[in-house]
Structures are given as structure tokens and as C-alpha cells.
Coordinates of C-alpha atoms in Angstrom, one line a residue:
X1 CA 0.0 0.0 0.0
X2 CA 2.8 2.2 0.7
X3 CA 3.8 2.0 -3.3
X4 CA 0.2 3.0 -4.0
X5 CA 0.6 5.8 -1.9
X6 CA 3.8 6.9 -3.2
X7 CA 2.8 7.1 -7.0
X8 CA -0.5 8.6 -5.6
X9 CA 1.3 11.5 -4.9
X10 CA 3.7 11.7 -7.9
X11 CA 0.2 11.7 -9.9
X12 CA -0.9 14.4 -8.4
X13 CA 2.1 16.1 -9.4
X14 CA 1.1 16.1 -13.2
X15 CA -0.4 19.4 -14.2
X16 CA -3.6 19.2 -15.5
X17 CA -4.5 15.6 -14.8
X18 CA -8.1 14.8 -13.1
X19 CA -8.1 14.2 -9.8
X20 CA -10.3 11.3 -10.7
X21 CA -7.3 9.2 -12.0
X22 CA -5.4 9.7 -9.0
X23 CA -8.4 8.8 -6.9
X24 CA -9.2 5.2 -9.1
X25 CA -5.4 4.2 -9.1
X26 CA -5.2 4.6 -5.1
X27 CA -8.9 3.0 -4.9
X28 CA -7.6 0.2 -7.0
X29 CA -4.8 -0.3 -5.1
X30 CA -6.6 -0.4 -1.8
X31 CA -8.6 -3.1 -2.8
X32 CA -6.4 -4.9 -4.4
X33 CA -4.4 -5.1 -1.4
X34 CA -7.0 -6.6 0.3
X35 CA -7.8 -8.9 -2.2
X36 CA -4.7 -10.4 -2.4
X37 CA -3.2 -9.7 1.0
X38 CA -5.2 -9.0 3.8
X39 CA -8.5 -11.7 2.8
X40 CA -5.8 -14.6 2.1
X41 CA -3.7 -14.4 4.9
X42 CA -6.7 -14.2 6.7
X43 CA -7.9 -16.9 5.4
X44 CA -4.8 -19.1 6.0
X45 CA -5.3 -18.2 9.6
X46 CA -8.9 -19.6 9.6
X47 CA -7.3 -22.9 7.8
X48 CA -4.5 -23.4 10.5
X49 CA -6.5 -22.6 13.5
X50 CA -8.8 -25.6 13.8
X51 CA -5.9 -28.8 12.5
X52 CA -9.0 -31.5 13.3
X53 CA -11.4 -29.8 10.6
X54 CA -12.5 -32.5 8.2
X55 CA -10.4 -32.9 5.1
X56 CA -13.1 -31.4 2.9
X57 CA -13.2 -27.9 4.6
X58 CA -9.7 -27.8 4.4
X59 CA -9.6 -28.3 0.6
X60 CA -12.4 -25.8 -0.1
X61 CA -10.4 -22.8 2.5
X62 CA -8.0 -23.9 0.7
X63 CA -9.6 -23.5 -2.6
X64 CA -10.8 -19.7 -1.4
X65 CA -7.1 -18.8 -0.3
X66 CA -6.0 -19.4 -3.8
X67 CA -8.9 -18.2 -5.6
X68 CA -9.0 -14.8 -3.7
X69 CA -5.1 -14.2 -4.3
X70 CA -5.4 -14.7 -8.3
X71 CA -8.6 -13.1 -8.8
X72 CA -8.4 -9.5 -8.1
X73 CA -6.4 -8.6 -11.0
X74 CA -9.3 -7.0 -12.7
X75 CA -8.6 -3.7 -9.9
X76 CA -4.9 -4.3 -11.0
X77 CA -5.9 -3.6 -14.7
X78 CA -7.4 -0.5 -13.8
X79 CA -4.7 0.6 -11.4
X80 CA -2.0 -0.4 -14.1
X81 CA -4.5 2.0 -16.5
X82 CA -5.0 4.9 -14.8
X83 CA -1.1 5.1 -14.1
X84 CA -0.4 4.9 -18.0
X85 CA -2.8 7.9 -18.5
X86 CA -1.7 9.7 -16.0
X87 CA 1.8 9.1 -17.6
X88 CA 0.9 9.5 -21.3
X89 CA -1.1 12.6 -20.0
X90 CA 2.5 14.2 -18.8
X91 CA 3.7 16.9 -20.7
X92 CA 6.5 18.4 -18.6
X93 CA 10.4 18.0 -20.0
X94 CA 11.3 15.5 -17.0
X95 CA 8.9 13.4 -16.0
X96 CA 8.5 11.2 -13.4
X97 CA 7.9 8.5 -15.5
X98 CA 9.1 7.8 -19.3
X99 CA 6.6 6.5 -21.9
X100 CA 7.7 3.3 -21.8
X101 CA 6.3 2.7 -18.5
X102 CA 3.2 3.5 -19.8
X103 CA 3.3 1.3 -22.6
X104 CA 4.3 -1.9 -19.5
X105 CA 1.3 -0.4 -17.5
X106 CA -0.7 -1.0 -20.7
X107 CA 0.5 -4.2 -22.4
X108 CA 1.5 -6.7 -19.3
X109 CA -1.9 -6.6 -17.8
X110 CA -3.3 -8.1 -21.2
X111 CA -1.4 -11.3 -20.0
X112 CA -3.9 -11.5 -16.7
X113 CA -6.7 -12.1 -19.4
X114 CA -6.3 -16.1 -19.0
X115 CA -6.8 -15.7 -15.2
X116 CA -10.1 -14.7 -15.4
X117 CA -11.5 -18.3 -16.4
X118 CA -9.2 -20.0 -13.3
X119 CA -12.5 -20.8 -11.8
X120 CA -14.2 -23.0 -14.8
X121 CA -10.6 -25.1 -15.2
X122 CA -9.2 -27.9 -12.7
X123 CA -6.3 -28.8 -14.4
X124 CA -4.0 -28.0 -17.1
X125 CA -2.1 -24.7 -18.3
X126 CA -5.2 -23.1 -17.2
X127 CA -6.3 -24.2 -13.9
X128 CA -5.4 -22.0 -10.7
X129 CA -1.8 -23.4 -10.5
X130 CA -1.4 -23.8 -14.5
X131 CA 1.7 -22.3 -16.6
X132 CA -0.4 -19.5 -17.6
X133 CA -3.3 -18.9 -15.4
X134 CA -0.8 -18.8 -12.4
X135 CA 2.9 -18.6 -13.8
X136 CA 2.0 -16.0 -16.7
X137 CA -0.3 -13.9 -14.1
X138 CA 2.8 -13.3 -11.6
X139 CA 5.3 -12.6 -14.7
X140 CA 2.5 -9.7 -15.6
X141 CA 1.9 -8.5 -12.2
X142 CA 5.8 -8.1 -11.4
X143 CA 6.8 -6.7 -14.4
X144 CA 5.0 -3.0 -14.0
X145 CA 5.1 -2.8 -10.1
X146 CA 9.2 -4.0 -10.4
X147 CA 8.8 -1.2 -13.4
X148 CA 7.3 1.0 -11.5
X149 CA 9.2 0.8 -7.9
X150 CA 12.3 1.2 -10.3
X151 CA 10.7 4.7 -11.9
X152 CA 10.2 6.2 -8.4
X153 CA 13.4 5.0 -6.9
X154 CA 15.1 7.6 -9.2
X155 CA 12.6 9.8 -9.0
X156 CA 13.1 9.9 -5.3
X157 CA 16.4 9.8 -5.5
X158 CA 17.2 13.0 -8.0
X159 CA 14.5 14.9 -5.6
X160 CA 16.5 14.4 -2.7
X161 CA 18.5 17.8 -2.1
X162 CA 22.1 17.7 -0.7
X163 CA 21.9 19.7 2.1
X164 CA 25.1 20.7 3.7
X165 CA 25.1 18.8 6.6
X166 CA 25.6 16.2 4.1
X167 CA 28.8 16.7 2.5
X168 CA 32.1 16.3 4.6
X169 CA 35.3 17.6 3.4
X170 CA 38.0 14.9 3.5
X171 CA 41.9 16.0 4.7
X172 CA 42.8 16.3 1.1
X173 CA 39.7 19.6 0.6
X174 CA 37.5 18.0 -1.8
X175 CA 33.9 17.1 -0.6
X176 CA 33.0 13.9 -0.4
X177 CA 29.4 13.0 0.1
X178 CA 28.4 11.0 3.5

């Protein structure tokens, strides 16, 4: 949630962009944290807690634990859209972002499409744990948040002033930086 927050507020930063944008990508990232992080770890909980549950009941917490971590992508694709907008819709000389982090934000969320039939298939490439329902769904979701986290890292970075606090002179009278 904390990188939601954080390219929340370098959103906001884009002239002229609807507050609307900003507001759906945060939204989106709200829920989809606790679609995939708060209900299935809750849920794991609810599965270890009672060890003498029948068999069955296990299998269909189980079921729900897997089920509720791969299906929220469809806030993901939204999230992953309103940031390429908001990107494509910056105009100043530097931005935060460069295009092409638009154009990840845009194209690797096609590649959760498959995930959205994970409930109809029990086996195969695309059942929950299949090579593309499950394997081809993380490669999509890492790809623009590692993107993304990598964007703001040197945004962050280059916005950090040196103050002078921050720069000791070594014996030899050039300044070195701490």
C-alpha cells in the first residue's frame, strides 16, 4: 500500500490531470491489497486454527485462499491503466515516468486475461496453478510494479536535495558525500 501511496502523490504532481485518476489508481490499489493480502492471509489463519477440521473444509479454504489471491487482478488492470494515462497525459520536460512505463502499464496486464476463467478449469495450463493462469499472471503483475518501484526509486532519488550537513570535506579539501 505504501507503493500506492507513493505514485499517488507523484500523480498528483502532473499538471492538468483529473483528480479522478489519481483517486481510481489509489482506490484500486486499496482493494487490491485486500484482495490479495489481507483476505488470504486471513484466510490461511482460519485454515490453521482448527488442525482436526475434516479434510473437505480444508480443501475448499483452501480453494478460497487461492482463488482470492489470483482473482483480483481485474482492480490491477485498472490501477495499471489509470497510471499509463496519467503518464501518457504528462507533458512536462522531465517526468516522473518515461513513456515506456506507460506502454508496460498497458500491455502486461493483457497477460492477466487467461486468469479470469481460473474458476471454470481444474487442471492444465489453465487451472489456478497452470503455466499460464498462475505462472504467466505473476510474470504480468511483477513486471509494472518492479517497473514502477524502479521509476520512483530515481525519481526519489534525484528529488533528494544535498543539504550541507551532508557533504564532509575529506583532509585532502574535496567534498565527499556522506
Amino acid at each position: 500500500m505504501v507503493l500506492v501511496a507513493i505514485v499517488g502523490s507523484h500523480m498528483r504532481q502532473i499538471p492538468n490531470l483529473n483528480d479522478a485518476v489519481v483517486i481510481l489508481q489509489v482506490s484500486c490499489g486499496v482493494v487490491m491489497a485486500y484482495g490479495m493480502l489481507i483476505l488470504p492471509g486471513v484466510t490461511l489463519a482460519v485454515i490453521t486454527y482448527r488442525l482436526e477440521r475434516p479434510a473437505e473444509i480444508t480443501q475448499a479454504l483452501n480453494d478460497f485462499f487461492w482463488f482470492s489471491f489470483m482473482l483480483p487482478w481485474p482492480t490491477f488492470v485498472l490501477q495499471c491503466l489509470a497510471l499509463a494515462y496519467a503518464i501518457l497525459q504528462d507533458t512536462r520536460p522531465r517526468p516522473v515516468f518515461p513513456k515506456a512505463a506507460a506502454y508496460i502499464n498497458i500491455v502486461a496486464p493483457l497477460f492477466l486475461i487467461p486468469s479470469f476463467g481460473m474458476h471454470f478449469v481444474k487442471d492444465g495450463p489453465l487451472a489456478w496453478n497452470g503455466a499460464i493462469t498462475f505462472w504467466v499472471a505473476i510474470f504480468a503483475f511483477g513486471l509494472p510494479v518492479v517497473g514502477d518501484i524502479l521509476c520512483l526509486t530515481r525519481a526519489v532519488v534525484k528529488e533528494r536535495p544535498v543539504r550541507v550537513t551532508d557533504v564532509v570535506t575529506d583532509r585532502s579539501g574535496f567534498g565527499t558525500k556522506s
